[in-house]
XYZ file of C-alpha atoms in Angstrom:
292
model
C -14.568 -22.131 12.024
C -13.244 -25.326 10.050
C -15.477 -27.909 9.544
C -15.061 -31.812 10.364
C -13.728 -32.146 7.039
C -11.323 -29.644 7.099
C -9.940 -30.942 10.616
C -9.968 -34.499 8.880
C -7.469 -33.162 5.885
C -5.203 -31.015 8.804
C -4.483 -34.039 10.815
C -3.834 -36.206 7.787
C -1.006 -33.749 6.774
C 0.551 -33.277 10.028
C 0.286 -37.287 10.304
C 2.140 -37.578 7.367
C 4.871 -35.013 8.603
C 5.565 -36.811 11.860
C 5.595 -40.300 10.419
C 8.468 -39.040 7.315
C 9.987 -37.430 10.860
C 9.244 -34.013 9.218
C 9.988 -31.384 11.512
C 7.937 -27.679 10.756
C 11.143 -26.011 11.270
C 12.718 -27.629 8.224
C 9.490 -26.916 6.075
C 9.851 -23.319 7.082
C 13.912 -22.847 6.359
C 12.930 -24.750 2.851
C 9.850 -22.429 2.138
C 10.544 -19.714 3.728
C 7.230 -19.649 5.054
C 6.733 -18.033 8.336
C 5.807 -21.361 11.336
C 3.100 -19.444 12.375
C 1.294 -20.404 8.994
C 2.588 -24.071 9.115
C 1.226 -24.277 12.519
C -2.156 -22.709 11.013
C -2.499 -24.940 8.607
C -1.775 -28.652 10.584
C -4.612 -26.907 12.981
C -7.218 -26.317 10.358
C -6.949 -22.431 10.837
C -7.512 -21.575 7.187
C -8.832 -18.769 7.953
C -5.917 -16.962 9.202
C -4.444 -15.715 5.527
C -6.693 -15.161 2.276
C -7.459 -18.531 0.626
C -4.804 -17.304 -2.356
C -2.132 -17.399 0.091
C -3.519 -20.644 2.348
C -3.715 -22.419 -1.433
C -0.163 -21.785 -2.074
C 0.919 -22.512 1.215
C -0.315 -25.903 1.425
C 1.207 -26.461 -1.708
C 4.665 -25.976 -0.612
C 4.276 -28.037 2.221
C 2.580 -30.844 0.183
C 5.442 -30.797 -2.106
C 8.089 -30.801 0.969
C 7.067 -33.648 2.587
C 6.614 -35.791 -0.883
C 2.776 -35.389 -1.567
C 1.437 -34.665 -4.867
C 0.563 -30.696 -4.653
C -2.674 -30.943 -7.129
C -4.098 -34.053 -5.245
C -3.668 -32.163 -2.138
C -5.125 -29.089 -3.566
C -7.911 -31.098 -4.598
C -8.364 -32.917 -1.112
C -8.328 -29.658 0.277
C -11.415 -27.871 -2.232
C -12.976 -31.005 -1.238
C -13.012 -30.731 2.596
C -14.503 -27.023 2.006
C -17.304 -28.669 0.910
C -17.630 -30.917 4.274
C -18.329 -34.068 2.362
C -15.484 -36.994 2.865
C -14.008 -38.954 -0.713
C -16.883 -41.457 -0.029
C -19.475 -39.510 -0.232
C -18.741 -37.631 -3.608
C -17.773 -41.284 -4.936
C -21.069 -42.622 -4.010
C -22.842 -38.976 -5.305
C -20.212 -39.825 -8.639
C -21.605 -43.108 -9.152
C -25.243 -42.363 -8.633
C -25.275 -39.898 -11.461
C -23.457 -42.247 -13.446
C -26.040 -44.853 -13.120
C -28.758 -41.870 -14.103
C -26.916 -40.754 -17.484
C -26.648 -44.935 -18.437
C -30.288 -45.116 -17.519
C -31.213 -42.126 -19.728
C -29.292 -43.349 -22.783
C -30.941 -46.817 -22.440
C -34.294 -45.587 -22.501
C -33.422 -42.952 -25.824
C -31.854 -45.911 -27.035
C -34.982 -48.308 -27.198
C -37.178 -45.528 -27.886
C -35.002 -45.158 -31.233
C -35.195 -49.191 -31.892
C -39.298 -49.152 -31.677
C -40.644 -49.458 -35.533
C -42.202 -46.113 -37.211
C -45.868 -46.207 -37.726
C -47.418 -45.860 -41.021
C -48.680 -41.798 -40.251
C -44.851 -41.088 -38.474
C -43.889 -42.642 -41.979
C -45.785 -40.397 -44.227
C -45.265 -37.407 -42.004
C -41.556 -38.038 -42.720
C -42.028 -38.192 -46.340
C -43.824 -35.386 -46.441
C -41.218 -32.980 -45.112
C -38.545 -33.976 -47.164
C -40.638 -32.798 -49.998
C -41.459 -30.327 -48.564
C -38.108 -29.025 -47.442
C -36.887 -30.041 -51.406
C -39.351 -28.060 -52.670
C -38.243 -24.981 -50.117
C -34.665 -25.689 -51.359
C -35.412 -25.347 -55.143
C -37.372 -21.821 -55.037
C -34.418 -20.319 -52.900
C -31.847 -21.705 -55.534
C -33.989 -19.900 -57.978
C -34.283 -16.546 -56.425
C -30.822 -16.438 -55.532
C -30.576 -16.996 -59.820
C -32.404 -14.148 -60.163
C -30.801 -11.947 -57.588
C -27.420 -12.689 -59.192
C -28.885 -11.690 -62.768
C -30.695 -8.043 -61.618
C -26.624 -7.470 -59.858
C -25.238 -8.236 -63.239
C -27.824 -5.502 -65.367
C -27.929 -3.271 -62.746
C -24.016 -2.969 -61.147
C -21.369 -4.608 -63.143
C -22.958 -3.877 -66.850
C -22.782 -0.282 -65.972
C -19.963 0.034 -64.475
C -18.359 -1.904 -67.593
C -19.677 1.878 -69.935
C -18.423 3.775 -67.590
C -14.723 2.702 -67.871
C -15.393 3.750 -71.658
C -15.177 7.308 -70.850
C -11.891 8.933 -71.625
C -10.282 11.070 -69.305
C -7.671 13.582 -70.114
C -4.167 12.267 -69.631
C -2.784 14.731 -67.411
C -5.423 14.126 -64.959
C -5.224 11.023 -65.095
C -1.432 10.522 -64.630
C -1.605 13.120 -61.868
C -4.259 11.062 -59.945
C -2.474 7.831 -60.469
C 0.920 9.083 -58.676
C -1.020 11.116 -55.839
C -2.786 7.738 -55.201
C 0.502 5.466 -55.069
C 2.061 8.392 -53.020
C -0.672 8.149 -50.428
C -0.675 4.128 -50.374
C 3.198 4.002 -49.654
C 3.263 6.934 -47.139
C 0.349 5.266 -44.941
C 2.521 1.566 -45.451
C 5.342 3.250 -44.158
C 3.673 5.160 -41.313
C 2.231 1.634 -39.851
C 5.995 -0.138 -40.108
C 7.735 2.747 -38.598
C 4.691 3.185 -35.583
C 6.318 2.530 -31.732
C 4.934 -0.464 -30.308
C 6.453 -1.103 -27.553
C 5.540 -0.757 -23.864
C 6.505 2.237 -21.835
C 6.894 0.596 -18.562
C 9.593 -1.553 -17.598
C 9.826 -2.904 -13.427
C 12.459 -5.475 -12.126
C 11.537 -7.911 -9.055
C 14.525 -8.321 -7.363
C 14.195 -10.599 -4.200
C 16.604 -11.446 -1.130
C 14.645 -14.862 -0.541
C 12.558 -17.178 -1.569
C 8.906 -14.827 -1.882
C 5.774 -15.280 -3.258
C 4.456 -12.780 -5.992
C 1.462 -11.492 -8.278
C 1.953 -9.484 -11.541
C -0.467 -7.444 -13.246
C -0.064 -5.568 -16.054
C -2.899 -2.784 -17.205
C -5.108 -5.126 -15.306
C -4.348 -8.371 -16.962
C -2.627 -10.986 -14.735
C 0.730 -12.512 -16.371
C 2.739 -13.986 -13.254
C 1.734 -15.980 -10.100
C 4.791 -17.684 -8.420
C 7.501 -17.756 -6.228
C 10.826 -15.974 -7.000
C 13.887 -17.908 -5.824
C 16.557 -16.324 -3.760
C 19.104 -14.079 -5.758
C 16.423 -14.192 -9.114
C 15.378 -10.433 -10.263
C 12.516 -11.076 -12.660
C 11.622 -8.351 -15.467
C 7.953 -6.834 -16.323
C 6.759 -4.463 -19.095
C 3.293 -2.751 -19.400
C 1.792 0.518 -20.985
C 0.270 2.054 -17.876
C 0.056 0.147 -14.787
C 1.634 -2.343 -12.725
C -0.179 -4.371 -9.760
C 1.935 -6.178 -7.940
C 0.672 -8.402 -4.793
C 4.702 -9.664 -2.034
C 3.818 -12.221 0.206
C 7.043 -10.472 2.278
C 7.710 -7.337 0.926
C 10.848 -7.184 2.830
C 12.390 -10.051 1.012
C 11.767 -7.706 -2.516
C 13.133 -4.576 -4.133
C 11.338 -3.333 -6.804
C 13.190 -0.715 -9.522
C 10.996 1.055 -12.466
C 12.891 1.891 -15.170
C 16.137 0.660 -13.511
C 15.513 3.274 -10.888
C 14.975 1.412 -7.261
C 11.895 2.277 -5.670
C 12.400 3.670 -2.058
C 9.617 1.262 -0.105
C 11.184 0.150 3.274
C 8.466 -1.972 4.001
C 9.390 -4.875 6.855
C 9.768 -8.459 6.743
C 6.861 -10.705 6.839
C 4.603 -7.989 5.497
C 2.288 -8.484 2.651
C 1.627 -5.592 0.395
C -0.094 -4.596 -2.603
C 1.741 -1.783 -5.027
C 0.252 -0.295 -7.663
C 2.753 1.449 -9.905
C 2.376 3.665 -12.689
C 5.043 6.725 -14.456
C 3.891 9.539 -11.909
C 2.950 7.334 -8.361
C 3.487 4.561 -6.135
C 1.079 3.538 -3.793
C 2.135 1.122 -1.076
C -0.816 -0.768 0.816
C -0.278 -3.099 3.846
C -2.696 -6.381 3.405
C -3.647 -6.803 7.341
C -2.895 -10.662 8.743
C -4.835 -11.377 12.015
C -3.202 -12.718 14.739
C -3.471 -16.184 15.812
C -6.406 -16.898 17.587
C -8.030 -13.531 17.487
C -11.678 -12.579 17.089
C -12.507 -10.771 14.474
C -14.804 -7.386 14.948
C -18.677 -8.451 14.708
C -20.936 -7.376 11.573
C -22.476 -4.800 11.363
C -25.882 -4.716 10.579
């Protein structure tokens, strides 16, 4: 059940509406949003879609009745809460007043003088800390000269050594044969993806895209727009009306038949489809009780 809040922020927008001479009708034929959701909305019944689909929705209505869409988003996140714009201003400013206070008081505490023992203490770590500095530069000397006996001046003799030449021509053109076959190999290797799906919609529709699990479009697709996805192995793909969509993999079109106004999920890989139907209550029914 909506809070006061929430009832404050539905009545502001329907306000609004009436007083431009808005009519829900014309929001709908510009959205394409079913009225049943309008309606929802200007009667604080958020909880009649999932809040990814009431977020959008308000939204487009913000944005067809002239209202910026983020400062109605935000109004809205706020009203969840239940406090009104006063309140978080006045919780705002309170904190604000805290931090000043704090840096005040660090403030004079760094102003008061040093006593003579916080003076010597002082002193006393800087030498000591010089001192700490001076016998790591000196290992790190003598680390640097055992390397040099131990490593690089014997590895300098062994170069000395003759080889025969045969060998050693042979292992010179084995290893440049080796180097330019693996250079090649990582040029020539496929990279690209092995799925390819086209969004094709009827109508203005809302839509999610994921690819192997990685989200890379949230939007709506305009009327007449097809809109083109790759991915290696998987596609998820969230239609606020499926009906409004066709969907083709690999410029083959994907026999659905799902009905206007549904929402569905798809997930879509080279060997399946699976179609699932995301359930919208009706208005003003109960939902099932818990159980326990």
């Amino acid at each position: 059940m909506a809070n006061e809040s929430l009832k404050n922020f539905a009545d502001e927008l329907k306000n609004i509406r009436e007083t431009k001479g808005i009519t829900l009708q014309y929001i709908a034929s510009r959205t394409k949003i079913d009225i049943k959701y309008l309606q929802a909305i200007e009667e604080a019944n958020f909880g009649i879609l999932p809040e990814l689909y009431v977020r959008a929705f308000i939204k487009e209505y913000a944005l067809t009745i002239d209202l910026n869409a983020a400062d109605t988003i935000k109004k809205f996140d706020q009203a969840k809460t239940g406090k009104t714009e006063t309140e978080t201003k006045h919780e705002h400013e309170k904190v604000t007043v805290h931090e000043k206070e704090e840096e005040k008081n660090k403030f004079e505490e760094a102003e008061k003088p040093l006593s003579s023992t916080t003076t010597e203490n002082v002193f006393k770590n800087i030498l000591t800390n010089k001192n700490n500095l001076l016998i790591a530069g000196a290992s790190f000397v003598v680390i640097l000269i055992l390397a040099y006996f131990l490593f690089i001046n014997k590895g300098e003799t062994e170069i000395i050594a003759e080889e025969p030449y045969a060998e050693l021509n042979a292992g010179e053109s084995n290893s440049r044969f080796e180097i330019d076959s693996t250079e090649h190999a990582q040029v020539t290797a496929p990279q690209d993806d092995s799925l390819d799906l086209q969004i094709t919609a009827s109508g203005k529709v809302w839509v999610k895209v994921l690819k192997d699990n990685k989200e890379i479009f949230r939007n709506f697709i305009e009327s007449n727009q097809r809109k083109n996805f790759r991915a290696y192995k998987e596609f998820r793909v969230v239609v606020g009306n499926a009906g409004a969509v066709k969907l083709s993999l690999e410029n083959k079109v994907l026999l659905l038949n799902p009905k206007m106004g549904e929402i569905r999920n798809y997930i879509i890989n080279s060997d399946t489809v699976k179609s699932y139907l995301i359930s919208v209550p009706a208005k003003n029914e109960k939902k099932p009780p818990a159980k326990n």
